[in-house]
Short mmCIF file of C-alpha atoms and ligand atoms in Angstrom, two decimals:
data_model
loop_
_atom_site.label_atom_id
_atom_site.label_comp_id
_atom_site.label_asym_id
_atom_site.label_seq_id
_atom_site.Cartn_x
_atom_site.Cartn_y
_atom_site.Cartn_z
CA UNK A 873 116.57 56.77 75.84
CA UNK A 874 119.66 54.59 75.52
CA UNK A 875 121.84 57.52 76.52
CA UNK A 876 120.40 57.08 80.02
CA UNK A 877 120.77 53.29 80.24
CA UNK A 878 123.69 50.93 80.66
CA UNK A 879 124.04 48.45 77.76
CA UNK A 880 121.92 45.30 78.12
CA UNK A 881 123.56 42.68 80.33
CA UNK A 882 126.03 45.18 81.76
CA UNK A 883 125.67 46.58 85.23
CA UNK A 884 126.56 49.62 87.26
CA UNK A 885 128.01 48.73 90.62
CA UNK A 886 126.93 51.50 92.91
CA UNK A 887 128.44 52.64 96.21
CA UNK A 888 127.23 50.09 98.74
CA UNK A 889 127.69 47.21 96.25
CA UNK A 890 131.23 48.25 95.49
CA UNK A 891 132.31 47.83 99.13
CA UNK A 892 131.25 44.17 98.95
CA UNK A 893 133.35 43.76 95.83
CA UNK A 894 136.31 45.41 97.51
CA UNK A 895 136.04 43.03 100.46
CA UNK A 896 136.01 39.99 98.15
CA UNK A 897 138.83 41.41 96.04
CA UNK A 898 140.91 41.98 99.18
CA UNK A 899 140.41 38.31 100.11
CA UNK A 900 141.37 37.29 96.56
CA UNK A 901 144.61 39.33 96.50
CA UNK A 902 145.52 38.10 99.96
CA UNK A 903 144.97 34.43 99.12
CA UNK A 904 146.60 34.55 95.68
CA UNK A 905 149.64 36.25 97.23
CA UNK A 906 149.97 33.57 99.89
CA UNK A 907 149.76 30.91 97.17
CA UNK A 908 152.66 32.53 95.31
CA UNK A 909 150.65 33.86 92.34
CA UNK A 910 151.68 37.20 90.82
CA UNK A 911 149.05 39.50 89.35
CA UNK A 912 149.09 39.98 85.58
CA UNK A 913 147.05 42.57 83.66
CA UNK A 914 146.48 42.06 79.96
CA UNK A 915 144.57 44.40 77.61
CA UNK A 916 140.78 44.30 77.49
CA UNK A 917 141.02 43.63 73.73
CA UNK A 918 143.13 41.05 71.91
CA UNK A 919 143.55 40.03 68.29
CA UNK A 920 140.47 37.92 67.54
CA UNK A 921 142.78 35.08 66.53
CA UNK A 922 143.93 34.64 70.15
CA UNK A 923 140.48 33.26 70.98
CA UNK A 924 139.65 31.64 67.65
CA UNK A 925 142.76 29.48 67.73
CA UNK A 926 142.40 28.41 71.37
CA UNK A 927 138.81 28.44 72.66
CA UNK A 928 137.78 27.04 69.28
CA UNK A 929 135.70 28.24 66.31
CA UNK A 930 132.88 25.80 67.11
CA UNK A 931 132.34 26.94 70.66
CA UNK A 932 129.46 29.23 71.57
CA UNK A 933 132.03 31.53 73.10
CA UNK A 934 133.75 32.20 69.77
CA UNK A 935 130.93 31.64 67.28
CA UNK A 936 128.16 33.53 69.07
CA UNK A 937 129.37 35.44 72.08
CA UNK A 938 132.36 37.56 71.12
CA UNK A 939 132.30 41.31 70.81
CA UNK A 940 134.40 41.56 67.67
CA UNK A 941 135.17 44.70 65.69
CA UNK A 942 137.57 45.94 63.06
CA UNK A 943 139.74 48.81 64.26
CA UNK A 944 140.73 51.79 62.14
CA UNK A 945 143.83 49.94 60.99
CA UNK A 946 141.72 47.07 59.62
CA UNK A 947 142.64 44.58 62.38
CA UNK A 948 140.02 42.25 63.82
CA UNK A 949 140.00 42.73 67.58
CA UNK A 950 137.75 41.22 70.24
CA UNK A 951 136.83 42.20 73.75
CA UNK A 952 138.35 39.47 75.88
CA UNK A 953 135.72 36.78 76.62
CA UNK A 954 138.08 34.81 78.88
CA UNK A 955 141.48 35.23 80.50
CA UNK A 956 143.58 32.11 79.84
CA UNK A 957 144.53 32.61 76.19
CA UNK A 958 145.57 36.27 76.84
CA UNK A 959 147.76 35.21 79.79
CA UNK A 960 149.44 32.54 77.66
CA UNK A 961 149.84 35.06 74.83
CA UNK A 962 151.57 37.45 77.26
CA UNK A 963 153.70 34.61 78.68
CA UNK A 964 154.97 33.76 75.19
CA UNK A 965 155.29 37.35 73.99
CA UNK A 966 157.41 38.43 76.96
CA UNK A 967 159.48 35.27 77.23
CA UNK A 968 158.21 34.60 80.75
CA UNK A 969 159.48 31.03 80.39
CA UNK A 970 162.87 32.59 81.22
CA UNK A 971 161.56 33.53 84.68
CA UNK A 972 161.10 31.21 87.67
CA UNK A 973 159.24 28.06 86.66
CA UNK A 974 156.47 27.29 86.73
CA UNK A 975 155.02 30.75 86.12
CA UNK A 976 152.12 31.47 88.50
CA UNK A 977 149.79 34.28 87.49
CA UNK A 978 146.42 35.59 88.56
CA UNK A 979 144.00 38.25 87.40
CA UNK A 980 140.82 39.96 88.52
CA UNK A 981 139.45 41.32 85.29
CA UNK A 982 136.30 42.05 83.31
CA UNK A 983 135.33 39.58 80.57
CA UNK A 984 132.77 40.19 77.81
CA UNK A 985 130.34 37.65 76.36
CA UNK A 986 127.33 38.43 74.20
CA UNK A 987 125.16 35.94 76.06
CA UNK A 988 121.45 36.03 76.97
CA UNK A 989 121.46 37.96 80.25
CA UNK A 990 119.86 36.40 83.31
CA UNK A 991 120.63 36.21 87.01
CA UNK A 992 124.33 35.46 87.36
CA UNK A 993 124.93 35.75 83.63
CA UNK A 994 126.01 39.11 82.30
CA UNK A 995 127.56 40.47 79.14
CA UNK A 996 130.30 41.97 81.26
CA UNK A 997 131.41 39.90 84.21
CA UNK A 998 134.50 39.86 86.39
CA UNK A 999 136.66 36.78 86.74
CA UNK A 1000 139.24 35.96 89.32
CA UNK A 1001 141.47 33.53 87.46
CA UNK A 1002 144.80 31.88 88.22
CA UNK A 1003 147.13 29.97 85.91
CA UNK A 1004 150.18 27.79 86.55
CA UNK A 1005 152.21 27.66 83.35
CA UNK A 1006 155.20 25.40 82.75
CA UNK A 1007 154.53 22.14 84.57
CA UNK A 1008 152.53 19.02 83.69
CA UNK A 1009 152.66 17.77 87.31
CA UNK A 1010 149.28 16.79 88.81
CA UNK A 1011 150.27 18.62 92.01
CA UNK A 1012 149.91 21.85 89.98
CA UNK A 1013 146.35 20.93 88.95
CA UNK A 1014 145.48 20.31 92.59
CA UNK A 1015 147.23 23.44 93.84
CA UNK A 1016 145.49 25.80 91.45
CA UNK A 1017 142.08 24.11 91.48
CA UNK A 1018 141.87 23.98 95.27
CA UNK A 1019 142.71 27.69 95.59
CA UNK A 1020 139.14 28.82 94.76
CA UNK A 1021 137.85 26.22 97.22
CA UNK A 1022 140.01 27.80 99.92
CA UNK A 1023 138.65 31.21 98.89
CA UNK A 1024 135.09 29.98 99.34
CA UNK A 1025 135.98 28.49 102.71
CA UNK A 1026 137.68 31.74 103.81
CA UNK A 1027 134.46 33.59 102.94
CA UNK A 1028 132.38 31.15 104.97
CA UNK A 1029 131.15 28.76 102.26
CA UNK A 1030 132.35 25.45 103.62
CA UNK A 1031 130.19 22.92 101.74
CA UNK A 1032 132.10 23.00 98.48
CA UNK A 1033 132.37 20.04 96.18
CA UNK A 1034 134.48 20.09 93.03
CA UNK A 1035 133.31 18.11 90.00
CA UNK A 1036 136.39 16.57 88.39
CA UNK A 1037 136.95 14.88 85.07
CA UNK A 1038 139.69 14.10 82.59
CA UNK A 1039 139.09 14.88 78.93
CA UNK A 1040 142.14 12.95 77.72
CA UNK A 1041 144.87 14.25 75.44
CA UNK A 1042 145.96 14.12 71.81
CA UNK A 1043 146.90 10.44 72.19
CA UNK A 1044 143.60 9.09 73.50
CA UNK A 1045 140.94 11.66 72.73
CA UNK A 1046 140.52 10.75 69.04
CA UNK A 1047 139.33 7.24 69.97
CA UNK A 1048 136.88 8.70 72.47
CA UNK A 1049 135.58 11.23 69.94
CA UNK A 1050 135.04 8.42 67.43
CA UNK A 1051 133.05 6.43 70.00
CA UNK A 1052 130.98 9.50 70.84
CA UNK A 1053 130.26 10.15 67.16
CA UNK A 1054 129.12 6.56 66.66
CA UNK A 1055 126.83 6.80 69.65
CA UNK A 1056 125.34 10.22 68.78
CA UNK A 1057 124.72 9.08 65.21
CA UNK A 1058 122.36 6.42 66.58
CA UNK A 1059 120.27 9.13 68.32
CA UNK A 1060 120.72 12.04 65.94
CA UNK A 1061 117.03 13.00 65.70
CA UNK A 1062 116.85 13.56 69.48
CA UNK A 1063 119.59 16.20 69.39
CA UNK A 1064 119.03 19.92 68.86
CA UNK A 1065 120.02 21.38 65.52
CA UNK A 1066 123.27 22.89 66.84
CA UNK A 1067 124.30 19.55 68.30
CA UNK A 1068 123.54 17.65 65.10
CA UNK A 1069 126.20 19.83 63.44
CA UNK A 1070 128.54 19.35 66.38
CA UNK A 1071 128.50 15.55 66.17
CA UNK A 1072 130.88 15.52 63.24
CA UNK A 1073 132.95 18.57 63.96
CA UNK A 1074 133.30 18.40 67.73
CA UNK A 1075 131.18 15.82 69.59
CA UNK A 1076 132.54 16.88 73.03
CA UNK A 1077 130.52 20.07 72.62
CA UNK A 1078 127.34 17.96 72.62
CA UNK A 1079 128.21 16.78 76.15
CA UNK A 1080 128.19 20.42 77.16
CA UNK A 1081 124.79 21.30 75.63
CA UNK A 1082 122.32 22.42 78.25
CA UNK A 1083 119.12 21.58 76.30
CA UNK A 1084 117.08 18.91 78.13
CA UNK A 1085 116.67 16.74 74.98
CA UNK A 1086 120.43 16.67 74.42
CA UNK A 1087 121.09 16.08 78.12
CA UNK A 1088 118.92 12.94 77.94
CA UNK A 1089 121.01 11.61 75.06
CA UNK A 1090 124.23 12.57 76.83
CA UNK A 1091 123.14 10.64 79.92
CA UNK A 1092 123.76 7.31 78.15
CA UNK A 1093 126.80 8.38 76.15
CA UNK A 1094 130.08 6.45 76.52
CA UNK A 1095 132.36 8.05 79.11
CA UNK A 1096 135.95 9.00 78.62
CA UNK A 1097 137.19 6.60 81.29
CA UNK A 1098 137.18 3.57 79.00
CA UNK A 1099 139.40 5.49 76.57
CA UNK A 1100 142.00 7.32 78.67
CA UNK A 1101 145.59 6.38 77.79
CA UNK A 1102 147.96 5.28 80.56
CA UNK A 1103 149.58 8.71 80.87
CA UNK A 1104 146.22 10.47 81.20
CA UNK A 1105 144.98 7.88 83.67
CA UNK A 1106 148.13 8.24 85.79
CA UNK A 1107 147.82 12.01 85.68
CA UNK A 1108 144.17 11.92 86.73
CA UNK A 1109 144.99 9.52 89.60
CA UNK A 1110 147.69 11.96 90.67
CA UNK A 1111 145.23 14.87 90.69
CA UNK A 1112 142.74 12.90 92.78
CA UNK A 1113 145.48 11.83 95.18
CA UNK A 1114 146.47 15.46 95.75
CA UNK A 1115 142.86 16.51 96.29
CA UNK A 1116 142.65 13.75 98.92
CA UNK A 1117 145.88 14.94 100.47
CA UNK A 1118 144.49 18.46 100.74
CA UNK A 1119 141.17 17.12 102.00
CA UNK A 1120 139.17 18.92 99.33
CA UNK A 1121 135.94 17.11 98.46
CA UNK A 1122 135.30 16.15 94.85
CA UNK A 1123 133.06 13.93 92.79
CA UNK A 1124 134.02 12.41 89.47
CA UNK A 1125 131.70 13.67 86.74
CA UNK A 1126 132.50 12.26 83.27
CA UNK A 1127 130.35 14.91 81.58
CA UNK A 1128 132.30 17.94 82.74
CA UNK A 1129 133.97 18.86 79.46
CA UNK A 1130 134.00 22.68 79.73
CA UNK A 1131 132.77 25.07 77.07
CA UNK A 1132 136.19 25.78 75.56
CA UNK A 1133 138.26 23.60 73.24
CA UNK A 1134 141.70 24.09 74.72
CA UNK A 1135 141.35 21.68 77.62
CA UNK A 1136 143.41 18.52 77.94
CA UNK A 1137 143.29 16.04 80.82
CA UNK A 1138 141.87 17.73 83.92
CA UNK A 1139 138.52 19.53 83.75
CA UNK A 1140 136.84 20.89 86.88
CA UNK A 1141 133.74 22.85 87.83
CA UNK A 1142 132.01 23.91 91.00
CA UNK A 1143 128.30 24.60 91.14
CA UNK A 1144 126.08 26.19 93.73
CA UNK A 1145 122.40 25.45 94.19
CA UNK A 1146 121.96 29.21 94.58
CA UNK A 1147 122.80 29.83 90.93
CA UNK A 1148 120.78 27.12 89.21
CA UNK A 1149 122.11 23.94 87.65
CA UNK A 1150 123.61 25.59 84.58
CA UNK A 1151 125.72 28.23 86.17
CA UNK A 1152 129.09 27.24 87.60
CA UNK A 1153 130.78 29.34 90.24
CA UNK A 1154 134.15 28.46 88.82
CA UNK A 1155 135.56 26.25 86.15
CA UNK A 1156 139.00 25.32 84.97
CA UNK A 1157 141.41 22.65 83.96
CA UNK A 1158 144.57 21.82 82.09
CA UNK A 1159 145.45 23.20 78.67
CA UNK A 1160 148.73 21.61 77.57
CA UNK A 1161 148.12 22.36 73.87
CA UNK A 1162 147.15 26.02 74.16
CA UNK A 1163 150.63 27.52 73.74
CA UNK A 1164 151.10 25.60 70.50
CA UNK A 1165 147.66 26.67 69.28
CA UNK A 1166 148.94 30.24 69.61
CA UNK A 1167 152.07 29.37 67.62
CA UNK A 1168 154.44 28.95 70.59
CA UNK A 1169 156.45 25.99 71.88
CA UNK A 1170 154.72 23.18 73.76
CA UNK A 1171 154.03 24.56 77.25
CA UNK A 1172 151.77 22.85 79.78
CA UNK A 1173 149.36 24.91 81.85
CA UNK A 1174 146.48 24.60 84.26
CA UNK A 1175 144.14 27.11 85.88
CA UNK A 1176 140.64 28.24 86.76
CA UNK A 1177 138.29 31.17 86.28
CA UNK A 1178 135.89 32.20 89.04
CA UNK A 1179 132.95 34.50 88.28
CA UNK A 1180 133.00 37.06 91.06
CA UNK A 1181 129.52 38.36 90.13
CA UNK A 1182 128.24 34.87 90.90
CA UNK A 1183 130.28 34.61 94.08
CA UNK A 1184 128.71 37.85 95.33
CA UNK A 1185 125.21 36.56 94.59
CA UNK A 1186 125.88 33.39 96.56
CA UNK A 1187 127.45 35.24 99.50
CA UNK A 1188 124.44 37.56 99.62
CA UNK A 1189 121.96 34.69 99.52
CA UNK A 1190 123.84 32.75 102.17
CA UNK A 1191 123.84 35.81 104.43
CA UNK A 1192 127.64 35.94 104.29
CA UNK A 1193 127.99 39.38 102.73
CA UNK A 1194 129.52 41.54 105.44
CA UNK A 1195 128.34 45.12 105.70
CA UNK A 1196 131.26 47.51 105.32
CA UNK A 1197 130.98 50.84 107.12
CA UNK A 1198 132.34 53.64 104.97
CA UNK A 1199 130.22 56.40 106.49
CA UNK A 1200 131.91 59.66 107.47
CA UNK A 1201 133.39 59.72 110.95
CA UNK A 1202 132.96 63.43 111.21
CA UNK A 1203 131.24 66.27 109.35
CA UNK A 1204 132.55 69.80 109.62
CA UNK A 1205 129.64 72.23 110.07
CA UNK A 1206 130.29 75.94 109.68
CA UNK A 1207 128.41 79.19 110.09
CA UNK A 1208 129.42 82.24 108.06
CA UNK A 1209 132.11 82.86 105.45
CA UNK A 1210 135.11 83.21 107.82
CA UNK A 1211 134.11 79.95 109.53
CA UNK A 1212 133.65 78.28 106.14
CA UNK A 1213 137.24 79.14 105.21
CA UNK A 1214 138.43 77.79 108.58
CA UNK A 1215 136.29 74.68 107.92
CA UNK A 1216 138.09 73.99 104.65
CA UNK A 1217 141.44 74.01 106.51
CA UNK A 1218 140.08 71.87 109.34
CA UNK A 1219 138.68 69.31 106.89
CA UNK A 1220 142.07 68.97 105.23
CA UNK A 1221 143.80 68.47 108.60
CA UNK A 1222 141.26 65.81 109.62
CA UNK A 1223 141.74 63.89 106.39
CA UNK A 1224 145.53 64.15 106.66
CA UNK A 1225 145.18 62.63 110.15
CA UNK A 1226 143.45 59.58 108.63
CA UNK A 1227 139.91 60.49 109.63
CA UNK A 1228 136.98 60.03 107.20
CA UNK A 1229 135.75 63.62 107.15
CA UNK A 1230 133.12 65.42 105.08
CA UNK A 1231 132.18 69.08 104.70
CA UNK A 1232 129.65 71.27 102.94
CA UNK A 1233 129.99 72.07 99.24
CA UNK A 1234 126.54 73.58 98.72
CA UNK A 1235 126.74 76.65 100.96
CA UNK A 1236 123.93 75.25 103.09
CA UNK A 1237 122.81 76.91 106.31
CA UNK A 1238 124.21 75.23 109.46
CA UNK A 1239 120.96 73.39 110.21
CA UNK A 1240 120.93 71.81 106.74
CA UNK A 1241 124.61 70.89 107.14
CA UNK A 1242 123.69 69.11 110.37
CA UNK A 1243 120.92 67.22 108.53
CA UNK A 1244 123.41 66.27 105.86
CA UNK A 1245 125.72 64.90 108.59
CA UNK A 1246 122.77 62.76 109.75
CA UNK A 1247 122.12 61.48 106.23
CA UNK A 1248 125.78 60.53 105.91
CA UNK A 1249 125.44 58.70 109.27
CA UNK A 1250 128.42 60.63 110.63
CA UNK A 1251 129.33 59.85 114.23
CA UNK A 1252 130.40 63.41 115.01
CA UNK A 1253 130.03 66.94 113.80
CA UNK A 1254 132.74 69.54 114.36
CA UNK A 1255 131.03 72.91 114.52
CA UNK A 1256 132.80 76.17 113.72
CA UNK A 1257 130.79 79.36 114.30
CA UNK A 1258 131.58 82.93 115.22
CA UNK A 1259 131.84 82.23 118.93
CA UNK A 1260 134.22 79.32 118.31
CA UNK A 1261 136.35 81.51 116.02
CA UNK A 1262 136.54 84.16 118.71
CA UNK A 1263 137.43 81.65 121.45
CA UNK A 1264 139.91 79.63 119.34
CA UNK A 1265 137.80 76.49 119.77
CA UNK A 1266 135.57 74.11 117.83
CA UNK A 1267 132.53 72.29 119.20
CA UNK A 1268 132.45 68.52 118.97
CA UNK A 1269 128.92 67.18 118.74
CA UNK A 1270 128.14 63.51 119.09
CA UNK A 1271 125.38 62.97 116.55
CA UNK A 1272 123.50 60.17 118.33
CA UNK A 1273 123.26 61.83 121.76
CA UNK A 1274 123.54 65.50 120.81
CA UNK A 1275 126.17 65.86 123.52
CA UNK A 1276 128.50 68.81 122.84
CA UNK A 1277 132.11 69.32 124.01
CA UNK A 1278 134.29 72.34 123.28
CA UNK A 1279 137.78 71.52 122.01
CA UNK A 1280 140.76 73.84 121.68
CA UNK A 1281 141.14 74.38 117.93
CA UNK A 1282 144.84 73.51 117.87
CA UNK A 1283 144.19 70.20 119.64
CA UNK A 1284 140.87 69.33 118.02
CA UNK A 1285 142.16 66.94 115.38
CA UNK A 1286 144.31 64.85 117.71
CA UNK A 1287 141.57 64.86 120.37
CA UNK A 1288 139.04 63.54 117.87
CA UNK A 1289 141.46 60.98 116.55
CA UNK A 1290 142.06 59.74 120.10
CA UNK A 1291 138.34 59.37 120.65
CA UNK A 1292 137.74 57.51 117.40
CA UNK A 1293 140.62 55.17 118.19
CA UNK A 1294 139.34 54.23 121.64
CA UNK A 1295 135.86 53.70 120.20
CA UNK A 1296 137.27 51.34 117.56
CA UNK A 1297 139.44 49.38 119.99
CA UNK A 1298 136.57 49.39 122.48
CA UNK A 1299 134.37 47.80 119.83
CA UNK A 1300 136.85 45.08 118.94
P1 HAM B 240 134.53 29.61 81.91
O1 HAM B 240 133.96 28.39 82.52
O2 HAM B 240 134.06 29.98 80.58
O3 HAM B 240 136.11 29.40 81.90
O4 HAM B 240 134.31 30.82 82.88
C1 HAM B 240 134.80 30.77 84.20
C2 HAM B 240 133.77 31.32 85.18
O5 HAM B 240 133.42 32.65 84.81
C3 HAM B 240 132.44 30.57 85.20
O6 HAM B 240 132.51 29.43 86.02
C4 HAM B 240 131.52 31.63 85.78
O7 HAM B 240 131.66 31.70 87.18
C5 HAM B 240 132.08 32.92 85.20
N1 HAM B 240 131.29 33.34 84.04
C6 HAM B 240 131.40 32.91 82.77
N2 HAM B 240 130.52 33.54 81.97
C7 HAM B 240 129.83 34.38 82.75
C8 HAM B 240 128.78 35.33 82.52
N3 HAM B 240 128.26 35.54 81.31
N4 HAM B 240 128.31 36.04 83.59
C9 HAM B 240 128.82 35.86 84.82
N5 HAM B 240 129.82 35.00 85.09
C10 HAM B 240 130.31 34.27 84.08
C11 HAM B 240 137.02 30.31 81.46
O8 HAM B 240 136.75 31.41 81.11
C12 HAM B 240 138.45 29.80 81.54
N6 HAM B 240 139.35 30.88 81.09
C13 HAM B 240 138.78 29.36 82.93
C14 HAM B 240 140.16 28.81 83.03
C15 HAM B 240 141.26 29.44 83.48
N7 HAM B 240 140.54 27.61 82.61
C16 HAM B 240 141.83 27.47 82.81
N8 HAM B 240 142.28 28.59 83.34
#
């Protein structure tokens, strides 16, 4: 049976759905271009190390969710579960630090996570992500993290609120981690088994646990704000100031720590009530240590990843998904073999003239071809029969009214194009 089913948690996007995706993708490319981001495409698989060294061995993403396999050359490769480490890997590999700085990159790409599938959570999902690499300036954090907010606004979702936090850096985080450890050790028996292990190895991960018991403990945990060093505090103030400047709403949430280990300083997430409390629409932040984790020179970076599958769910539920009409403008209907041959030529001319045109590939009788034109919701049929062949004409039939007009064959394509144009401008 599995030969007739997509893998669990992976979806087919069928015609009809795909047009919605194309509309969102067009908005994404347009916006990213205006913001000065250049598209980057990295392979779907990377050396497993790329993720182990950066996202972190203790994260769910690396320890439980990666699709990892050994290739025929004995290398451990993984389907990419996220886009930031691959972009940094490419930046370092190709010496992109020699280009204009900072580097600004974006991607619209499938990611793979072996997670428990549910609404808005898939084993293959598509992320729109953007990264600014090469500057520690808080203006960069604000520029990149407000871009997805502008995308949501452009698509009609105006009530967006970003949850912002700082997770500190190498100078101040150790003190915070020690305080967290001390606190969690006083309430160890209330934590889930995974979290009990995390307390020693990586207590920030406990803050990110979604289990209600752990959330209750987290509620009273010390927050990072008493521990931030002066540099981190200044940076965070700078980020907030720029958000204010851009008039993008945010709330400070000290428990936004993100599910990946590479973050330093800024962490941000945006939720939607439409997706449930656990599922963010987008998340991101700063990762000033990531390049070094990969073995490169110290290189600051900041970015976000936006789950487009989730965005489409929200747009649909908010009634903001716009229907896209891709139905045929005209169907060529023919009667008899000579007319069929003429129809093939006519179809090609129509398409070359920029008209969405469809014909018959099943040798159907004319009446069935007409029915097919109806099913395709074509506006017109162009009929070629023996009498038309003899007279050097074709018959234009308006499908909704049944009204028929003879057109001189040589002028038929331009006449139809003229009609379609006036209809379109008339509609605007
Ligand atoms: P992330 O929070 O793991 O961050 O994922 C980013 C977004 O991808 C999420 O907010 C969500 O919208 C979407 N997403 C994640 N997992 C799934 C899933 N299983 N099904 C559907 N959508 C999903 C990152 O991946 C970072 N690389 C983001 C980033 C870029 N940070 C800095 N630059």
